[in-house]
């Protein structure tokens, strides 16, 4: 008998395949002294488990490539760290403070101690604390017979089901073997959702119960509708086959985003590295709408040097000669802490000193970054625009524009991520040259809903009418500022909302002048936009604004775009 699970669709696609469950997190072993244990036998078990974990990781590393190989090799080395094993063996001693522990509890506590020491050292060593805890979990799993953490190993393609995926879990995810991702947790802007879009994998998040589907159960996943069906029938198999056939129609993009009436809507790419930029250029993206510079900083204990930054930015610029590249200055803070710039002790970092605000707490980093961007731009022919994240007031916009212009960067804009920026867009754009809507954070702040929490996924939906009204307010403010200054004030969208073909139509109708997304989403968005006129897009945008709920807004628009169902979008 079929069982259906409803969630939030984040990447379109229809597939049928067997489920493989992500192993549940390793449980913390019971605390307290254990009588009657043989310390020598316990020590030997710990050493054997450590060696087994190391051997398993080395074997997987040998079969991996690229970043995954490096991650697995580093984790294998950590599994052999004598500090972790020696610390655990000491806790088996009957004379240990608190009494002798079981082998698994000893490993758990030793891992805690090692991780804490690394955190206290700060910088690069602090970042290795997470690796120690990963190894700790693997050794405890080996000792207890529990499944090891990580993506399951399977000889055949499968649908990966989990409560959610940690960013580190993705290092060994092979898109050639994973047909789709389904999670009971997470949200439409969670790490899992963003990963799925980047890989082009059909995905459904926030679907309660999918993490309990038995391994091997065949399921049908509809990544557009947000539906997972266990034991699918002939109609679902036919739908999956039709999707495979239709997907070939979305295999490419001719490099010119336009509506059916010829109205231009450039389609740009979101990138973080030179390799990302190369892939975007290969996908015929018309430029870069968001270069996330913080990813060049994340694994650094100290601020990168001027030359290192110039090289990192230039590696992107070189792939788009003569074309626009919009570069976002450091968006540090919240889920992207930097040891030399942010305060991890903030009680509410999402509302703390992040983005542009870090320049008030740690002045100098932003000015040095702008200087590096300017030097990289001077060495290439890309049309470089620069924008600041988390701008909330016209005063902030004016100060950032002055800093950018002083650095020799002529086009300076702002991210619109907080409601205040959307509502005062006319005043902000009196100082800034353009705006770019970061719909992930704009939705989070508008709905007061953490974008990584599965239980809040329904609130954290960019189709929420309140969010769409703020998008329109930004576009209207830009039009007012353009009239007042006599200068065009473009408004782009670089959040994940732009990757939804139906929402891309609405955003265009609301007044967005460019859309930026993961390169894999560009062909589908281009295909759907080419079926509507600007008048139709404006009509559908008005209908979405008038809807009382996100669900009704989405369904009203989708019902008017039959091409979506035809293509499985």
Coordinates of C-alpha atoms in Angstrom, one line a residue:
X1 CA 0.0 0.0 0.0
X2 CA 1.4 3.4 -1.0
X3 CA 2.3 5.9 1.7
X4 CA 2.7 9.6 0.8
X5 CA 4.9 12.2 2.5
X6 CA 4.4 15.9 1.9
X7 CA 7.3 18.4 2.2
X8 CA 8.8 21.4 0.4
X9 CA 10.0 20.9 -3.1
X10 CA 13.4 22.6 -3.6
X11 CA 14.7 21.1 -6.9
X12 CA 12.4 19.9 -9.7
X13 CA 12.6 16.4 -11.1
X14 CA 10.7 13.1 -10.9
X15 CA 12.6 9.9 -10.1
X16 CA 11.9 6.4 -8.9
X17 CA 14.5 4.5 -6.9
X18 CA 15.3 2.6 -3.7
X19 CA 15.8 4.5 -0.4
X20 CA 19.0 4.4 1.5
X21 CA 18.8 6.0 4.9
X22 CA 21.5 8.3 6.2
X23 CA 22.6 6.7 9.5
X24 CA 21.2 8.5 12.5
X25 CA 23.8 10.5 14.6
X26 CA 25.8 8.3 16.9
X27 CA 24.2 8.5 20.4
X28 CA 26.2 9.6 23.4
X29 CA 27.2 6.5 25.4
X30 CA 25.9 6.2 29.0
X31 CA 27.9 8.1 31.5
X32 CA 29.2 6.9 34.9
X33 CA 31.7 4.3 36.2
X34 CA 31.4 0.7 35.0
X35 CA 32.6 -2.1 37.3
X36 CA 34.3 -5.3 36.3
X37 CA 35.9 -4.2 33.1
X38 CA 39.4 -5.3 32.0
X39 CA 41.3 -2.1 31.2
X40 CA 43.8 -3.9 28.9
X41 CA 41.0 -5.6 26.9
X42 CA 39.2 -2.3 26.7
X43 CA 42.3 -0.5 25.5
X44 CA 42.8 -3.1 22.8
X45 CA 39.2 -2.7 21.6
X46 CA 39.7 1.0 21.4
X47 CA 43.0 0.7 19.4
X48 CA 41.4 -1.9 17.1
X49 CA 38.3 0.3 16.5
X50 CA 40.6 3.3 15.7
X51 CA 42.6 1.2 13.2
X52 CA 39.4 -0.1 11.6
X53 CA 38.0 3.4 11.2
X54 CA 41.3 4.6 9.7
X55 CA 41.5 1.7 7.2
X56 CA 37.9 2.3 6.1
X57 CA 38.4 6.0 5.5
X58 CA 41.7 5.3 3.6
X59 CA 39.9 2.8 1.4
X60 CA 37.1 5.4 0.6
X61 CA 39.7 8.1 0.0
X62 CA 41.5 5.9 -2.5
X63 CA 38.3 5.6 -4.5
X64 CA 37.4 9.3 -4.2
X65 CA 38.6 12.3 -6.1
X66 CA 38.9 16.1 -5.7
X67 CA 37.8 17.7 -2.5
X68 CA 36.1 14.5 -1.3
X69 CA 39.5 12.7 -1.4
X70 CA 41.2 15.4 0.6
X71 CA 38.4 15.4 3.3
X72 CA 38.5 11.6 3.7
X73 CA 42.3 11.5 3.9
X74 CA 42.4 14.2 6.5
X75 CA 39.7 12.4 8.5
X76 CA 41.7 9.2 8.3
X77 CA 44.8 10.9 9.7
X78 CA 42.7 12.2 12.6
X79 CA 41.4 8.7 13.3
X80 CA 45.1 7.7 14.0
X81 CA 45.7 10.6 16.3
X82 CA 47.4 9.1 19.5
X83 CA 46.1 11.9 21.7
X84 CA 42.5 10.7 21.2
X85 CA 43.3 7.1 21.8
X86 CA 45.7 7.7 24.7
X87 CA 43.1 9.9 26.4
X88 CA 40.5 7.3 26.1
X89 CA 42.7 4.5 27.4
X90 CA 43.5 6.5 30.5
X91 CA 39.8 6.7 31.3
X92 CA 39.5 2.9 31.5
X93 CA 41.8 2.9 34.6
X94 CA 40.0 2.0 37.8
X95 CA 41.9 5.0 39.4
X96 CA 40.6 7.5 36.8
X97 CA 38.7 10.4 38.3
X98 CA 35.1 9.5 38.4
X99 CA 35.8 5.8 38.0
X100 CA 36.5 3.6 35.0
X101 CA 34.4 4.2 31.9
X102 CA 33.2 1.8 29.2
X103 CA 35.4 1.9 26.1
X104 CA 32.8 3.8 24.1
X105 CA 32.2 6.3 26.9
X106 CA 36.0 6.8 27.3
X107 CA 36.3 7.6 23.6
X108 CA 33.4 10.0 23.8
X109 CA 34.9 11.9 26.7
X110 CA 38.4 11.9 25.3
X111 CA 37.1 13.3 22.0
X112 CA 35.4 16.1 24.0
X113 CA 38.7 16.9 25.7
X114 CA 40.7 16.9 22.5
X115 CA 38.2 19.1 20.7
X116 CA 38.1 21.6 23.5
X117 CA 41.9 21.8 23.5
X118 CA 41.9 22.5 19.7
X119 CA 39.2 25.2 20.2
X120 CA 41.3 26.9 22.8
X121 CA 44.2 27.2 20.3
X122 CA 42.0 29.2 17.9
X123 CA 42.4 29.7 14.2
X124 CA 43.1 26.7 12.0
X125 CA 43.4 24.3 15.0
X126 CA 40.0 25.3 16.3
X127 CA 38.5 24.4 13.0
X128 CA 39.8 20.8 13.4
X129 CA 37.7 20.3 16.5
X130 CA 34.8 19.2 14.2
X131 CA 37.0 16.6 12.6
X132 CA 37.8 15.1 16.0
X133 CA 34.2 14.8 16.9
X134 CA 33.5 13.1 13.6
X135 CA 36.2 10.6 14.2
X136 CA 35.0 10.1 17.8
X137 CA 31.5 9.2 16.4
X138 CA 33.0 6.8 14.0
X139 CA 35.1 5.0 16.6
X140 CA 32.1 4.8 19.0
X141 CA 30.0 3.3 16.1
X142 CA 32.7 0.7 15.5
X143 CA 32.8 -0.2 19.2
X144 CA 29.0 -0.5 19.5
X145 CA 28.2 -1.9 16.1
X146 CA 26.1 1.1 15.1
X147 CA 26.1 2.4 11.5
X148 CA 29.0 4.8 10.9
X149 CA 28.3 8.4 10.1
X150 CA 28.3 9.6 6.5
X151 CA 26.7 9.0 3.1
X152 CA 25.8 5.3 2.8
X153 CA 27.9 3.3 0.4
X154 CA 25.8 1.5 -2.2
X155 CA 26.7 -0.2 -5.5
X156 CA 23.4 1.0 -7.2
X157 CA 21.9 4.5 -7.5
X158 CA 19.5 5.4 -4.6
X159 CA 17.4 8.1 -3.1
X160 CA 19.1 9.4 0.0
X161 CA 16.8 10.0 3.0
X162 CA 17.8 11.7 6.2
X163 CA 16.7 13.9 9.0
X164 CA 19.1 16.5 7.4
X165 CA 22.6 16.7 6.0
X166 CA 25.4 18.4 7.7
X167 CA 27.7 20.4 5.3
X168 CA 30.5 17.9 6.0
X169 CA 28.3 15.0 4.9
X170 CA 28.3 16.4 1.3
X171 CA 32.0 15.7 0.8
X172 CA 31.4 12.1 -0.2
X173 CA 28.0 12.6 -2.0
X174 CA 28.3 11.3 -5.5
X175 CA 25.6 12.8 -7.8
X176 CA 26.1 10.0 -10.2
X177 CA 24.8 7.5 -7.6
X178 CA 22.3 9.7 -5.6
X179 CA 19.1 10.0 -7.6
X180 CA 17.4 12.5 -5.2
X181 CA 17.5 13.9 -1.7
X182 CA 14.6 13.7 0.8
X183 CA 14.8 15.0 4.4
X184 CA 12.4 15.2 7.3
X185 CA 14.1 18.4 8.5
X186 CA 15.8 21.4 7.0
X187 CA 14.1 24.1 5.0
X188 CA 14.0 25.6 1.5
X189 CA 17.2 27.6 2.2
X190 CA 19.0 24.9 4.3
X191 CA 22.4 23.6 3.4
X192 CA 20.8 20.5 2.0
X193 CA 18.5 22.5 -0.3
X194 CA 21.3 24.7 -1.6
X195 CA 23.5 21.6 -2.2
X196 CA 20.6 19.9 -4.1
X197 CA 20.1 22.9 -6.4
X198 CA 23.9 23.1 -7.1
X199 CA 24.0 19.5 -8.0
X200 CA 20.7 19.5 -9.9
X201 CA 19.3 16.7 -7.8
X202 CA 15.5 16.4 -7.3
X203 CA 14.9 17.2 -3.6
X204 CA 12.2 17.5 -1.0
X205 CA 12.9 18.9 2.4
X206 CA 10.8 19.2 5.6
X207 CA 8.8 16.0 4.8
X208 CA 8.1 14.5 8.2
X209 CA 8.5 10.7 8.3
X210 CA 10.8 10.2 5.3
X211 CA 13.7 9.4 7.6
X212 CA 11.8 6.4 8.8
X213 CA 11.2 4.8 5.4
X214 CA 12.8 1.3 5.5
X215 CA 16.0 0.9 3.5
X216 CA 15.4 -0.6 0.1
X217 CA 11.8 0.7 -0.2
X218 CA 11.1 2.0 -3.7
X219 CA 9.9 5.6 -3.7
X220 CA 8.8 8.2 -6.2
X221 CA 10.2 11.7 -5.6
X222 CA 8.6 14.8 -7.2
X223 CA 11.0 17.6 -6.4
X224 CA 8.6 20.3 -7.8
X225 CA 5.5 19.2 -5.9
X226 CA 7.4 18.4 -2.7
X227 CA 5.9 14.8 -2.7
X228 CA 7.5 11.5 -1.8
X229 CA 5.4 8.3 -2.4
X230 CA 6.5 4.9 -1.1
X231 CA 5.7 1.9 -3.3
X232 CA 4.8 3.9 -6.4
X233 CA 2.6 2.6 -9.2
X234 CA 2.5 2.8 -13.0
X235 CA 1.4 6.4 -13.1
X236 CA 4.5 7.5 -11.1
X237 CA 6.8 5.4 -13.1
X238 CA 5.4 7.0 -16.3
X239 CA 5.9 10.4 -14.8
X240 CA 9.5 9.6 -13.9
X241 CA 10.1 8.4 -17.5
X242 CA 8.5 11.5 -18.9
X243 CA 10.7 13.7 -16.7
X244 CA 13.8 11.9 -18.0
X245 CA 12.7 12.6 -21.6
X246 CA 11.6 16.2 -20.9
X247 CA 14.9 17.0 -19.1
X248 CA 16.7 16.8 -22.4
X249 CA 14.8 19.9 -23.5
X250 CA 16.4 21.7 -20.6
X251 CA 19.9 20.7 -21.3
X252 CA 21.2 24.1 -22.4
X253 CA 20.9 27.8 -22.5
X254 CA 21.7 30.0 -25.5
X255 CA 23.1 32.8 -23.3
X256 CA 20.3 35.3 -23.7
X257 CA 17.5 35.4 -21.2
X258 CA 14.3 36.9 -22.7
X259 CA 10.5 36.8 -22.4
X260 CA 8.2 35.8 -25.3
X261 CA 7.8 39.4 -26.3
X262 CA 11.6 40.0 -26.4
X263 CA 11.8 41.7 -23.0
X264 CA 15.4 41.1 -21.8
X265 CA 15.9 39.5 -18.4
X266 CA 19.6 38.6 -18.1
X267 CA 20.2 35.3 -16.3
X268 CA 23.4 35.3 -14.2
X269 CA 25.1 32.8 -11.9
X270 CA 25.8 32.6 -8.2
X271 CA 29.5 31.5 -7.6
X272 CA 32.1 31.4 -4.9
X273 CA 35.3 30.3 -6.6
X274 CA 37.1 30.3 -9.9
X275 CA 36.1 26.7 -10.5
X276 CA 32.4 27.8 -10.0
X277 CA 32.9 30.6 -12.4
X278 CA 34.3 28.3 -15.1
X279 CA 31.3 26.0 -14.7
X280 CA 29.0 29.1 -14.9
X281 CA 30.7 30.3 -18.1
X282 CA 30.4 26.8 -19.6
X283 CA 26.6 27.0 -18.8
X284 CA 26.4 30.2 -20.8
X285 CA 25.5 32.3 -17.8
X286 CA 25.4 36.0 -18.9
X287 CA 27.6 37.0 -16.0
X288 CA 27.8 36.7 -12.2
X289 CA 25.1 38.1 -10.1
X290 CA 26.6 37.0 -6.8
X291 CA 30.3 36.3 -6.0
X292 CA 30.3 35.1 -2.4
X293 CA 33.7 36.4 -1.3
X294 CA 33.6 34.9 2.3
X295 CA 34.3 31.5 0.9
X296 CA 37.8 32.6 0.2
X297 CA 38.1 33.5 3.9
X298 CA 36.2 30.7 5.7
X299 CA 39.1 28.2 6.3
X300 CA 41.5 30.9 7.3
X301 CA 42.7 31.7 10.9
X302 CA 43.7 35.2 9.7
X303 CA 42.7 37.6 7.0
X304 CA 44.0 36.6 3.6
X305 CA 46.7 38.9 2.2
X306 CA 46.1 41.5 -0.5
X307 CA 47.7 39.3 -3.1
X308 CA 45.8 36.2 -2.1
X309 CA 42.5 38.1 -2.4
X310 CA 43.5 39.6 -5.8
X311 CA 44.2 36.1 -7.1
X312 CA 40.9 34.7 -5.7
X313 CA 38.8 37.4 -7.3
X314 CA 40.8 37.4 -10.5
X315 CA 40.1 33.7 -10.9
X316 CA 36.5 34.6 -11.3
X317 CA 36.8 37.7 -13.4
X318 CA 38.9 36.0 -16.0
X319 CA 36.0 33.8 -17.0
X320 CA 33.7 36.7 -17.8
X321 CA 35.6 39.2 -20.0
X322 CA 33.5 42.2 -20.8
X323 CA 30.6 40.9 -18.8
X324 CA 29.1 41.9 -15.4
X325 CA 30.4 40.3 -12.2
X326 CA 28.6 41.5 -9.0
X327 CA 30.9 40.8 -6.1
X328 CA 29.5 40.8 -2.5
X329 CA 31.9 42.0 0.2
X330 CA 32.3 39.8 3.2
X331 CA 29.1 38.4 4.5
X332 CA 30.7 37.1 7.7
X333 CA 28.7 36.3 10.8
X334 CA 25.7 34.1 11.7
X335 CA 26.3 30.7 9.9
X336 CA 29.6 32.0 8.4
X337 CA 31.8 33.0 11.4
X338 CA 35.3 34.2 10.8
X339 CA 37.8 33.9 13.7
X340 CA 39.4 37.3 12.9
X341 CA 36.2 39.2 12.3
X342 CA 33.2 37.9 14.2
X343 CA 32.2 37.3 17.8
X344 CA 30.9 33.7 18.1
X345 CA 29.7 34.4 21.6
X346 CA 26.9 36.7 20.4
X347 CA 23.6 35.5 21.8
X348 CA 21.8 36.0 18.5
X349 CA 24.3 36.2 15.7
X350 CA 21.7 36.4 12.9
X351 CA 20.7 39.7 14.4
X352 CA 24.3 40.6 15.4
X353 CA 27.4 42.1 13.9
X354 CA 27.4 40.5 10.4
X355 CA 27.9 41.6 6.9
X356 CA 28.6 45.3 6.4
X357 CA 28.2 45.8 10.2
X358 CA 31.5 44.1 10.9
X359 CA 33.3 47.2 9.6
X360 CA 32.1 49.1 12.6
X361 CA 33.4 46.5 15.0
X362 CA 36.6 45.6 13.1
X363 CA 37.4 48.5 10.8
X364 CA 40.0 48.1 8.1
X365 CA 39.0 44.6 6.7
X366 CA 36.4 46.0 4.4
X367 CA 38.6 48.8 3.1
X368 CA 41.4 46.3 2.4
X369 CA 39.0 44.0 0.6
X370 CA 37.7 46.8 -1.6
X371 CA 41.3 47.7 -2.5
X372 CA 42.0 44.0 -3.5
X373 CA 38.8 43.9 -5.6
X374 CA 39.8 47.1 -7.4
X375 CA 43.3 45.7 -8.2
X376 CA 41.8 42.4 -9.4
X377 CA 39.3 44.4 -11.6
X378 CA 42.1 46.5 -13.0
X379 CA 43.9 43.4 -14.2
X380 CA 40.8 42.0 -16.1
X381 CA 38.1 43.3 -18.4
X382 CA 35.1 42.1 -16.5
X383 CA 32.6 44.8 -15.6
X384 CA 32.9 44.6 -11.8
X385 CA 30.1 45.8 -9.6
X386 CA 30.5 45.6 -5.8
X387 CA 27.8 45.4 -3.1
X388 CA 27.6 45.3 0.7
X389 CA 25.4 42.7 2.6
X390 CA 23.1 43.5 5.5
X391 CA 22.7 47.2 4.7
X392 CA 19.7 48.6 6.7
X393 CA 19.8 52.4 6.3
X394 CA 20.5 55.1 3.8
X395 CA 23.4 56.2 5.9
X396 CA 25.1 52.8 5.6
X397 CA 24.5 52.8 1.9
X398 CA 26.0 56.2 1.5
X399 CA 29.1 55.3 3.5
X400 CA 29.7 52.1 1.6
X401 CA 29.3 53.8 -1.7
X402 CA 31.9 56.4 -0.7
X403 CA 34.3 53.6 0.4
X404 CA 33.8 51.7 -2.9
X405 CA 34.3 54.9 -5.0
X406 CA 37.4 55.9 -3.0
X407 CA 38.8 52.5 -3.8
X408 CA 38.3 53.0 -7.5
X409 CA 35.2 50.9 -7.9
X410 CA 32.6 53.0 -9.8
X411 CA 29.5 50.9 -9.4
X412 CA 28.5 50.3 -5.7
X413 CA 25.2 48.7 -4.6
X414 CA 23.6 47.1 -1.6
X415 CA 22.0 43.8 -0.7
X416 CA 18.3 44.0 0.3
X417 CA 18.0 41.4 3.0
X418 CA 16.2 43.1 5.8
X419 CA 12.7 44.7 5.6
X420 CA 14.0 48.2 6.4
X421 CA 16.1 48.2 3.3
X422 CA 13.1 47.2 1.1
X423 CA 10.8 49.7 2.7
X424 CA 13.3 52.6 2.3
X425 CA 14.7 51.5 -1.1
X426 CA 14.1 54.9 -2.6
X427 CA 16.2 56.6 0.0
X428 CA 18.9 53.9 -0.1
X429 CA 19.2 54.0 -3.8
X430 CA 19.6 57.7 -3.8
X431 CA 23.1 56.8 -2.7
X432 CA 23.6 53.3 -4.2
X433 CA 23.8 52.4 -7.9
X434 CA 21.8 49.2 -7.7
X435 CA 20.2 46.7 -5.4
X436 CA 20.3 42.9 -5.2
X437 CA 17.6 41.1 -3.3
X438 CA 18.9 38.3 -1.1
X439 CA 15.6 36.4 -0.8
X440 CA 17.0 33.8 1.6
X441 CA 17.7 36.3 4.4
X442 CA 14.8 38.6 3.4
X443 CA 12.4 35.8 3.9
X444 CA 14.1 34.8 7.2
X445 CA 13.9 38.3 8.6
X446 CA 10.4 39.1 7.3
X447 CA 8.9 36.0 8.7
X448 CA 11.1 35.8 11.9
X449 CA 11.9 32.2 11.0
X450 CA 15.4 30.6 11.0
X451 CA 15.9 29.4 7.5
X452 CA 17.7 26.3 8.6
X453 CA 14.9 24.9 10.8
X454 CA 12.6 22.3 9.3
X455 CA 9.6 23.1 11.6
X456 CA 9.6 26.6 10.2
X457 CA 9.9 25.6 6.5
X458 CA 6.3 26.8 5.8
X459 CA 7.1 30.2 7.1
X460 CA 10.5 30.3 5.4
X461 CA 9.0 30.2 1.9
X462 CA 9.8 33.0 -0.6
X463 CA 6.3 32.7 -1.9
X464 CA 5.0 34.3 1.3
X465 CA 3.0 37.3 0.1
X466 CA 4.7 39.5 2.7
X467 CA 8.1 38.7 1.1
X468 CA 6.7 39.4 -2.4
X469 CA 5.3 42.8 -1.2
X470 CA 8.8 43.7 0.0
X471 CA 10.3 42.7 -3.4
X472 CA 7.8 45.0 -5.1
X473 CA 8.5 47.8 -2.6
X474 CA 12.2 47.5 -3.5
X475 CA 11.5 47.7 -7.2
X476 CA 9.1 50.6 -6.7
X477 CA 11.7 52.4 -4.6
X478 CA 14.3 51.8 -7.3
X479 CA 12.0 53.3 -9.9
X480 CA 11.4 56.4 -7.7
X481 CA 15.1 56.8 -7.2
X482 CA 15.8 56.5 -10.9
X483 CA 13.3 59.2 -11.6
X484 CA 14.7 61.5 -8.9
X485 CA 18.3 61.0 -9.9
X486 CA 17.9 60.6 -13.6
X487 CA 20.0 57.4 -13.4
X488 CA 18.8 53.8 -13.8
X489 CA 18.7 51.8 -10.6
X490 CA 18.7 48.1 -11.5
X491 CA 17.2 45.6 -9.1
X492 CA 18.5 42.0 -9.3
X493 CA 17.6 38.9 -7.4
X494 CA 20.4 36.6 -6.3
X495 CA 18.7 34.5 -3.6
X496 CA 17.6 30.9 -4.1
X497 CA 14.1 32.1 -5.1
X498 CA 15.4 33.0 -8.6
X499 CA 16.1 29.3 -9.3
X500 CA 12.3 28.5 -9.1
X501 CA 11.0 28.9 -12.7
X502 CA 7.5 29.9 -11.5
X503 CA 8.8 32.3 -9.0
X504 CA 11.2 33.7 -11.6
X505 CA 8.2 34.8 -13.7
X506 CA 6.7 36.5 -10.6
X507 CA 10.0 38.3 -9.7
X508 CA 10.2 39.5 -13.3
X509 CA 6.7 40.8 -13.1
X510 CA 7.5 42.6 -9.8
X511 CA 10.2 44.5 -11.5
X512 CA 13.4 42.5 -11.1
X513 CA 15.8 43.4 -13.9
X514 CA 18.2 40.4 -13.6
X515 CA 18.0 37.0 -12.0
X516 CA 21.0 35.1 -10.6
X517 CA 21.0 31.5 -9.5
X518 CA 23.0 28.2 -9.4
X519 CA 24.1 27.6 -13.0
X520 CA 22.2 24.3 -13.2
X521 CA 18.9 26.1 -12.8
X522 CA 19.4 28.6 -15.7
X523 CA 18.1 26.4 -18.6
X524 CA 14.8 25.6 -16.8
X525 CA 14.3 29.2 -15.8
X526 CA 15.1 30.5 -19.3
X527 CA 12.7 28.0 -20.9
X528 CA 9.8 29.0 -18.7
X529 CA 10.5 32.8 -19.0
X530 CA 10.5 32.4 -22.8
X531 CA 6.8 31.3 -22.7
X532 CA 5.4 34.5 -21.1
X533 CA 5.2 38.1 -22.0
X534 CA 6.1 40.9 -19.6
X535 CA 2.4 41.7 -19.4
X536 CA 1.6 38.1 -18.4
X537 CA 4.4 38.2 -15.8
X538 CA 3.1 41.4 -14.3
X539 CA -0.5 39.9 -14.2
X540 CA 0.8 36.8 -12.4
X541 CA 2.9 38.9 -10.0
X542 CA -0.3 40.9 -9.1
X543 CA -2.1 37.6 -8.5
X544 CA 0.6 36.3 -6.2
X545 CA 0.6 39.6 -4.3
X546 CA -3.2 39.3 -3.8
X547 CA -3.0 35.8 -2.5
X548 CA -3.5 35.4 1.3
X549 CA -1.0 32.5 1.7
X550 CA 2.2 31.3 0.2
X551 CA 0.4 28.1 -0.9
X552 CA -2.3 29.9 -2.7
X553 CA 0.2 32.3 -4.4
X554 CA 2.3 29.4 -5.7
X555 CA -0.7 27.4 -6.9
X556 CA -2.4 30.4 -8.6
X557 CA 0.8 31.1 -10.6
X558 CA 1.6 27.5 -11.4
X559 CA -2.0 26.9 -12.6
X560 CA -1.4 29.7 -15.2
X561 CA 1.9 28.1 -16.4
X562 CA 1.1 24.7 -17.9
X563 CA 4.6 24.4 -19.2
X564 CA 5.8 23.7 -15.6
X565 CA 3.8 20.4 -15.4
X566 CA 4.8 19.5 -18.9
X567 CA 8.4 19.7 -18.0
X568 CA 8.1 18.3 -14.5
X569 CA 9.0 21.7 -13.0

